[in-house]
Coordinates of C-alpha atoms in Angstrom, one line a residue:
X740 CA -0.3 -63.9 -34.6
X741 CA 0.1 -60.5 -36.4
X742 CA 1.6 -60.3 -39.9
X743 CA 2.2 -57.1 -41.9
X744 CA 0.4 -57.3 -45.2
X745 CA 1.1 -53.8 -46.6
X746 CA 3.1 -50.8 -45.4
X747 CA 4.5 -47.6 -46.9
X748 CA 8.0 -46.2 -46.5
X749 CA 6.7 -43.5 -44.1
X750 CA 6.4 -45.2 -40.8
X751 CA 3.4 -43.1 -39.6
X752 CA 1.1 -43.8 -42.5
X753 CA -1.3 -46.6 -41.4
X754 CA -0.3 -50.1 -42.3
X755 CA -2.5 -53.1 -43.1
X756 CA -2.0 -56.3 -41.0
X757 CA -3.4 -59.8 -40.8
X758 CA -4.5 -60.4 -37.2
X759 CA -6.6 -63.2 -35.8
X760 CA -7.8 -64.2 -39.3
X761 CA -8.9 -60.6 -40.2
X762 CA -7.4 -57.8 -42.3
X763 CA -7.0 -54.7 -40.2
X764 CA -5.9 -51.1 -40.7
X765 CA -3.4 -50.4 -38.0
X766 CA -2.3 -46.8 -37.0
X767 CA -0.4 -45.2 -34.2
X768 CA -2.1 -42.0 -32.9
X769 CA -2.6 -40.0 -29.8
X770 CA -0.8 -40.9 -26.6
X771 CA -1.3 -43.0 -23.5
X772 CA -0.7 -41.9 -19.9
X773 CA 3.0 -42.4 -20.4
X774 CA 3.1 -40.2 -23.5
X775 CA 3.8 -43.2 -25.7
X776 CA 1.8 -43.5 -29.0
X777 CA -1.4 -45.5 -28.8
X778 CA -2.1 -48.2 -31.4
X779 CA -5.5 -48.6 -32.9
X780 CA -6.9 -51.1 -35.5
X781 CA -10.0 -51.2 -37.7
X782 CA -11.2 -54.3 -39.6
X783 CA -11.1 -53.8 -43.4
X784 CA -12.0 -55.9 -46.5
X785 CA -9.9 -57.1 -49.4
X786 CA -11.5 -54.4 -51.6
X787 CA -10.3 -51.8 -49.1
X788 CA -6.8 -53.2 -49.1
X789 CA -6.7 -53.1 -52.9
X790 CA -7.4 -49.4 -52.9
X791 CA -5.0 -48.7 -50.1
X792 CA -2.2 -50.5 -52.1
X793 CA -2.8 -48.6 -55.3
X794 CA -4.1 -45.2 -54.3
X795 CA -1.9 -43.2 -52.0
X796 CA -4.3 -40.2 -52.0
X797 CA -7.2 -42.3 -50.7
X798 CA -5.0 -44.0 -48.2
X799 CA -4.0 -40.6 -46.8
X800 CA -7.5 -39.3 -46.8
X801 CA -8.6 -42.3 -44.8
X802 CA -5.8 -41.6 -42.3
X803 CA -6.8 -38.0 -42.0
X804 CA -10.5 -38.9 -41.3
X805 CA -9.7 -41.6 -38.7
X806 CA -7.2 -39.6 -36.7
X807 CA -9.9 -37.4 -35.0
X808 CA -11.6 -40.6 -33.7
X809 CA -8.3 -41.7 -32.2
X810 CA -7.9 -38.3 -30.5
X811 CA -11.4 -38.7 -29.1
X812 CA -10.4 -42.0 -27.6
X813 CA -7.9 -40.1 -25.4
X814 CA -5.3 -41.8 -23.3
X815 CA -7.3 -44.9 -22.3
X816 CA -10.6 -44.9 -24.2
X817 CA -11.6 -47.4 -27.0
X818 CA -11.7 -46.4 -30.6
X819 CA -15.2 -46.1 -31.9
X820 CA -14.8 -48.9 -34.5
X821 CA -18.3 -48.5 -35.8
X822 CA -17.6 -44.8 -36.7
X823 CA -14.2 -45.7 -38.2
X824 CA -15.7 -48.6 -40.2
X825 CA -18.4 -46.3 -41.5
X826 CA -15.6 -44.2 -43.2
X827 CA -14.1 -47.0 -45.2
X828 CA -16.5 -47.3 -48.2
X829 CA -17.2 -43.6 -48.6
X830 CA -13.5 -42.7 -48.7
X831 CA -12.0 -45.7 -50.4
X832 CA -14.7 -46.8 -52.8
X833 CA -16.9 -43.8 -53.6
X834 CA -16.6 -41.3 -56.5
X835 CA -14.4 -38.2 -55.8
X836 CA -17.4 -35.9 -55.6
X837 CA -18.9 -38.0 -52.8
X838 CA -15.5 -38.0 -50.9
X839 CA -15.4 -34.2 -51.1
X840 CA -19.0 -34.0 -49.8
X841 CA -18.1 -36.3 -46.9
X842 CA -15.1 -34.2 -45.9
X843 CA -17.4 -31.2 -45.7
X844 CA -19.4 -33.0 -43.0
X845 CA -16.8 -34.8 -40.9
X846 CA -13.8 -33.7 -38.8
X847 CA -10.5 -34.5 -40.4
X848 CA -6.8 -33.8 -39.7
X849 CA -5.7 -31.1 -42.2
X850 CA -2.1 -31.1 -41.1
X851 CA -1.5 -34.7 -42.3
X852 CA -2.7 -33.9 -45.8
X853 CA -0.6 -30.7 -46.0
X854 CA 2.5 -32.5 -44.7
X855 CA 2.1 -35.1 -47.5
X856 CA 1.9 -32.5 -50.3
X857 CA -1.8 -31.5 -50.5
X858 CA -2.6 -28.5 -52.6
X859 CA -3.6 -26.0 -49.9
X860 CA -5.7 -23.8 -52.2
X861 CA -7.8 -26.8 -53.3
X862 CA -8.1 -28.0 -49.7
X863 CA -9.5 -24.6 -48.7
X864 CA -12.1 -25.0 -51.5
X865 CA -13.2 -28.4 -50.2
X866 CA -11.8 -30.3 -53.2
X867 CA -9.9 -32.8 -51.2
X868 CA -9.5 -35.5 -53.9
X869 CA -8.0 -33.0 -56.4
X870 CA -5.8 -31.5 -53.7
X871 CA -4.2 -34.9 -53.1
X872 CA -3.2 -35.6 -56.7
X873 CA 0.4 -34.6 -56.0
X874 CA 0.5 -36.5 -52.7
X875 CA 3.8 -37.9 -51.5
X876 CA 4.7 -40.7 -49.2
X877 CA 7.3 -38.6 -47.6
X878 CA 6.0 -36.0 -45.1
X879 CA 7.2 -32.4 -45.0
X880 CA 6.4 -31.5 -41.3
X881 CA 7.7 -28.0 -41.6
X882 CA 5.1 -27.3 -44.4
X883 CA 2.3 -28.5 -42.2
X884 CA 3.6 -26.4 -39.2
X885 CA 3.8 -23.3 -41.4
X886 CA 0.3 -23.9 -42.7
X887 CA -1.0 -24.3 -39.1
X888 CA 0.7 -21.1 -38.1
X889 CA -0.9 -19.3 -41.1
X890 CA -4.3 -20.5 -40.1
X891 CA -3.8 -19.3 -36.5
X892 CA -2.9 -15.9 -37.9
X893 CA -5.8 -15.9 -40.2
X894 CA -8.1 -16.5 -37.3
X895 CA -6.8 -13.3 -35.8
X896 CA -7.5 -11.5 -39.1
X897 CA -3.8 -11.3 -40.1
X898 CA -2.4 -12.2 -43.5
X899 CA 1.3 -12.1 -44.1
X900 CA 2.8 -10.4 -47.1
X901 CA 6.1 -11.6 -48.6
X902 CA 8.2 -9.2 -46.5
X903 CA 6.3 -10.0 -43.3
X904 CA 6.9 -13.7 -43.9
X905 CA 10.6 -13.1 -44.7
X906 CA 11.1 -11.1 -41.5
X907 CA 9.5 -13.9 -39.4
X908 CA 11.7 -16.5 -41.0
X909 CA 14.8 -14.4 -40.4
X910 CA 14.0 -14.2 -36.7
X911 CA 13.0 -17.9 -36.5
X912 CA 9.5 -16.9 -35.3
X913 CA 7.4 -17.9 -38.3
X914 CA 6.1 -21.0 -36.5
X915 CA 6.0 -19.9 -32.9
X916 CA 5.9 -16.3 -31.7
X917 CA 7.2 -17.4 -28.2
X918 CA 10.5 -18.7 -29.6
X919 CA 13.5 -16.6 -28.7
X920 CA 14.4 -14.8 -31.9
X921 CA 17.7 -15.3 -33.6
X922 CA 19.3 -14.0 -36.8
X923 CA 18.8 -16.6 -39.6
X924 CA 19.6 -15.0 -43.0
X925 CA 19.9 -18.5 -44.6
X926 CA 16.2 -19.0 -43.9
X927 CA 15.2 -16.1 -46.1
X928 CA 14.6 -16.0 -49.9
X929 CA 17.8 -14.3 -51.2
X930 CA 15.7 -12.0 -53.3
X931 CA 14.0 -10.7 -50.1
X932 CA 17.0 -10.6 -47.8
X933 CA 18.2 -7.1 -48.7
X934 CA 14.7 -5.7 -47.8
X935 CA 14.8 -7.6 -44.5
X936 CA 18.2 -6.3 -43.6
X937 CA 17.0 -2.7 -44.3
X938 CA 14.2 -3.3 -41.7
X939 CA 16.7 -4.7 -39.2
X940 CA 19.0 -1.7 -39.8
X941 CA 16.1 0.7 -39.1
X942 CA 15.5 -1.1 -35.8
X943 CA 19.2 -1.1 -34.8
X944 CA 19.4 2.7 -35.5
X945 CA 16.3 3.3 -33.4
X946 CA 17.7 1.6 -30.3
X947 CA 21.4 2.6 -30.7
X948 CA 22.8 3.5 -27.3
X949 CA 19.9 2.0 -25.4
X950 CA 20.5 -0.7 -22.9
X951 CA 18.5 -3.3 -21.0
X952 CA 19.9 -3.7 -17.6
X953 CA 19.5 -6.5 -15.2
X954 CA 16.9 -6.3 -12.4
X955 CA 18.3 -8.1 -9.3
X956 CA 15.0 -7.7 -7.6
X957 CA 13.8 -10.6 -9.7
X958 CA 16.8 -12.9 -9.6
X959 CA 20.3 -13.2 -11.0
X960 CA 19.3 -13.3 -14.7
X961 CA 16.1 -11.1 -14.8
X962 CA 16.1 -7.9 -16.9
X963 CA 14.6 -4.5 -16.3
X964 CA 11.0 -4.5 -17.6
X965 CA 11.0 -0.8 -18.1
X966 CA 14.2 -0.9 -20.1
X967 CA 12.6 -3.6 -22.3
X968 CA 9.4 -1.6 -22.7
X969 CA 11.3 1.6 -23.7
X970 CA 13.4 -0.3 -26.3
X971 CA 10.3 -2.0 -27.7
X972 CA 8.5 1.3 -28.0
X973 CA 11.4 3.0 -29.8
X974 CA 11.9 0.1 -32.3
X975 CA 8.2 -0.3 -32.9
X976 CA 7.7 3.4 -33.7
X977 CA 10.7 3.6 -36.0
X978 CA 9.8 0.4 -38.0
X979 CA 6.1 1.3 -38.3
X980 CA 7.1 4.8 -39.5
X981 CA 9.5 3.5 -42.1
X982 CA 7.5 0.4 -43.1
X983 CA 3.8 1.1 -42.5
X984 CA 2.7 -1.9 -44.6
X985 CA 4.2 -4.4 -42.1
X986 CA 1.8 -6.4 -40.0
X987 CA 1.9 -6.4 -36.2
X988 CA 3.6 -9.9 -36.0
X989 CA 6.5 -8.7 -38.2
X990 CA 7.0 -5.5 -36.3
X991 CA 6.8 -7.3 -33.0
X992 CA 9.4 -9.9 -33.9
X993 CA 11.9 -7.2 -34.9
X994 CA 11.6 -5.4 -31.6
X995 CA 11.7 -8.7 -29.8
X996 CA 15.0 -9.5 -31.6
X997 CA 16.5 -6.1 -30.5
X998 CA 15.4 -6.5 -26.9
X999 CA 16.5 -10.2 -26.7
X1000 CA 20.0 -9.3 -28.0
X1001 CA 20.3 -6.4 -25.6
X1002 CA 19.2 -8.6 -22.7
X1003 CA 21.7 -11.2 -23.6
X1004 CA 24.5 -8.6 -23.6
X1005 CA 23.4 -7.5 -20.1
X1006 CA 23.5 -11.0 -18.8
X1007 CA 27.0 -11.6 -20.2
X1008 CA 28.5 -8.3 -19.0
X1009 CA 30.1 -8.2 -15.5
X1010 CA 28.3 -5.9 -13.1
X1011 CA 29.7 -2.4 -13.0
X1012 CA 32.0 -1.6 -10.1
X1013 CA 30.8 2.0 -9.8
X1014 CA 31.9 2.7 -6.2
X1015 CA 35.6 1.5 -6.1
X1016 CA 38.5 3.8 -5.5
X1017 CA 38.4 7.5 -4.9
X1018 CA 35.1 8.9 -3.7
X1019 CA 33.8 5.8 -1.9
X1020 CA 33.8 6.9 1.8
X1021 CA 32.4 3.8 3.4
X1022 CA 34.8 1.3 5.0
X1023 CA 32.3 -1.3 6.1
X1024 CA 28.6 -1.9 5.4
X1025 CA 26.1 -4.5 6.5
X1026 CA 23.4 -5.8 4.2
X1027 CA 20.2 -7.3 5.6
X1028 CA 16.8 -8.5 4.4
X1029 CA 13.4 -9.2 5.8
X1030 CA 14.2 -12.9 6.3
X1031 CA 17.2 -12.7 8.6
X1032 CA 19.8 -12.7 5.8
X1033 CA 23.0 -10.7 6.5
X1034 CA 26.2 -10.0 4.6
X1035 CA 29.1 -7.7 5.5
X1036 CA 31.1 -5.7 2.9
X1037 CA 34.6 -4.4 3.7
X1038 CA 36.3 -1.8 1.6
X1039 CA 39.6 -3.8 1.3
X1040 CA 37.7 -6.6 -0.5
X1041 CA 37.9 -7.3 -4.2
X1042 CA 34.6 -5.8 -5.2
X1043 CA 32.6 -2.6 -4.7
X1044 CA 29.8 -2.3 -2.2
X1045 CA 27.1 -1.7 -4.9
X1046 CA 28.0 -4.9 -6.8
X1047 CA 28.1 -6.9 -3.6
X1048 CA 24.8 -5.5 -2.4
X1049 CA 22.9 -6.2 -5.7
X1050 CA 24.3 -9.7 -5.7
X1051 CA 22.9 -10.1 -2.2
X1052 CA 19.5 -8.9 -3.5
X1053 CA 19.5 -11.2 -6.5
X1054 CA 20.2 -14.2 -4.3
X1055 CA 17.7 -13.3 -1.6
X1056 CA 14.8 -11.3 -3.2
X1057 CA 11.4 -13.0 -3.5
X1058 CA 7.7 -12.2 -3.4
X1059 CA 7.8 -12.4 0.4
X1060 CA 11.2 -10.8 0.8
X1061 CA 11.2 -7.3 -0.7
X1062 CA 12.8 -5.1 2.0
X1063 CA 16.6 -4.7 2.0
X1064 CA 18.8 -2.5 4.2
X1065 CA 22.3 -1.1 3.9
X1066 CA 23.7 0.0 7.2
X1067 CA 26.9 1.9 8.1
X1068 CA 27.3 1.2 11.8
X1069 CA 30.4 3.4 12.1
X1070 CA 28.6 6.5 10.8
X1071 CA 25.2 5.6 12.3
X1072 CA 23.2 5.8 9.1
X1073 CA 21.6 3.6 6.6
X1074 CA 19.0 3.2 3.8
X1075 CA 16.1 0.8 3.6
X1076 CA 14.8 -0.2 0.1
X1077 CA 11.1 -1.1 -0.2
X1078 CA 10.8 -3.0 -3.5
X1079 CA 7.1 -3.7 -3.0
X1080 CA 6.3 0.1 -2.9
X1081 CA 9.0 1.6 -5.1
X1082 CA 10.2 3.6 -2.2
X1083 CA 13.2 4.1 0.1
X1084 CA 13.9 5.4 3.6
X1085 CA 17.2 7.0 4.8
X1086 CA 17.9 6.7 8.4
X1087 CA 20.3 8.9 10.3
X1088 CA 21.2 8.7 14.0
X1089 CA 20.5 12.0 15.7
X1090 CA 21.5 11.0 19.2
X1091 CA 23.2 7.9 20.5
X1092 CA 21.6 6.0 23.3
X1093 CA 23.1 6.7 26.7
X1094 CA 22.5 5.2 30.1
X1095 CA 20.2 2.5 28.7
X1096 CA 18.1 4.9 26.6
X1097 CA 17.3 4.1 23.0
X1098 CA 19.1 6.1 20.2
X1099 CA 17.1 8.7 18.4
X1100 CA 16.8 8.4 14.6
X1101 CA 15.7 10.7 11.8
X1102 CA 13.8 8.7 9.2
X1103 CA 12.9 10.3 5.8
X1104 CA 11.2 8.7 2.8
X1105 CA 11.3 9.2 -0.9
X1106 CA 9.7 7.6 -4.0
X1107 CA 11.9 5.6 -6.4
X1108 CA 11.6 5.3 -10.2
X1109 CA 12.3 1.6 -10.9
X1110 CA 15.5 -0.3 -10.6
X1111 CA 17.5 2.5 -12.3
X1112 CA 16.5 4.8 -9.5
X1113 CA 17.4 2.3 -6.8
X1114 CA 20.9 1.8 -8.4
X1115 CA 21.5 5.5 -8.4
X1116 CA 20.5 5.9 -4.7
X1117 CA 22.6 2.9 -3.6
X1118 CA 25.7 4.2 -5.4
X1119 CA 25.2 7.7 -4.0
X1120 CA 24.9 6.3 -0.4
X1121 CA 28.0 4.2 -0.8
X1122 CA 30.0 7.1 -2.0
X1123 CA 28.8 9.8 0.3
X1124 CA 26.3 8.5 2.9
X1125 CA 22.9 10.0 3.7
X1126 CA 24.1 13.5 2.9
X1127 CA 24.8 12.5 -0.7
X1128 CA 21.2 11.6 -1.1
X1129 CA 19.9 15.2 -0.7
X1130 CA 20.0 15.9 -4.4
X1131 CA 17.9 12.7 -5.1
X1132 CA 14.8 13.9 -3.2
X1133 CA 12.4 15.2 -2.3
X1134 CA 12.6 13.5 1.1
X1135 CA 9.6 13.4 3.5
X1136 CA 9.8 12.9 7.2
X1137 CA 6.0 13.0 7.6
X1138 CA 4.7 9.4 7.0
X1139 CA 1.2 10.7 6.2
X1140 CA 2.6 13.0 3.5
X1141 CA 4.7 10.3 2.0
X1142 CA 1.7 7.9 1.8
X1143 CA -0.3 10.6 0.0
X1144 CA 2.5 11.0 -2.5
X1145 CA 2.7 7.3 -3.0
X1146 CA -1.1 6.9 -3.5
X1147 CA -1.1 9.8 -6.0
X1148 CA 1.7 8.2 -8.0
X1149 CA -0.2 4.8 -8.0
X1150 CA -3.4 6.5 -9.2
X1151 CA -1.6 8.1 -12.2

């Protein structure tokens, strides 16, 4: 039968139990195959129990030293009880200088001590006993997470200044750089908030009027990578010029914030109907892809051809489906978009097939500059057919010439 002999208010700090006639230190650590915490026990003596009861700092130091052994046990392995027992006397019963010396030789969990109030400056010096004089039973997990983030940055040679840290807290990226940034003024020291807002204002001015459009080639919610890169470059340059003292992480989080907000606006904005009404000459168009997909657009429908086509692309485009066609059967012309090669072909019927003969087509190729170029070409075709594409050339009918041009662009 298992009885709890001693426990602290914080549920994760190891407890002492009476089990099978023995006193044991019991702690939950690591996880099993089902991601549930594993439970480990280590036999202790009455002398150890007395110190654990009276000395919170020693109790926490013991926990910090045993945790790496629990992690080594993994999801199924046994705790090395011999190694764990060997830590008891040196940590609980030895003079502070000996405890400090021990912690310079063994692995230990720094985050647990930081969370429970350790003096980080003394920890860095190796004075673990003095560092734990202000230890608390209650854990501050955010403090431990921030300390871990600072150590990760230090490993990259990056030390945050007060303004750097305030900017990262404002965007919510102090702990994790992959977190989608948000505006959190309440997270910033009020004394630093005006400086942070001046940095943000500089970024907003740098990207005023810029947009990040959707890229239907990559799905319904994907954004244009080139637009994102252009906005990032503009914001980074402006912020670095105005605030050269900022570290890379602070500059990056500001440009990430601007781009994320621009992308969110694009995703919440209805697609532009740029080919409705006067000027749109097509009455019916057929959209197809490389996988047998087909959709027909009629002019008397509720939406323009461009919007319908790009919706078709967003729903069908994939790594193995990157060729899409718009055909005007009535006019005998069409365009074929090659997303894998950033190119397009316009196809015009020169002679209709007669008496069983095949029709004769003129095929011309052109290079395309990203999704913005594709949108421009699709809109022009919808409005004026292949003739309207003349101004968007050059167009090459010789395949070899076109391939040379494509290779030259790739090589640049």
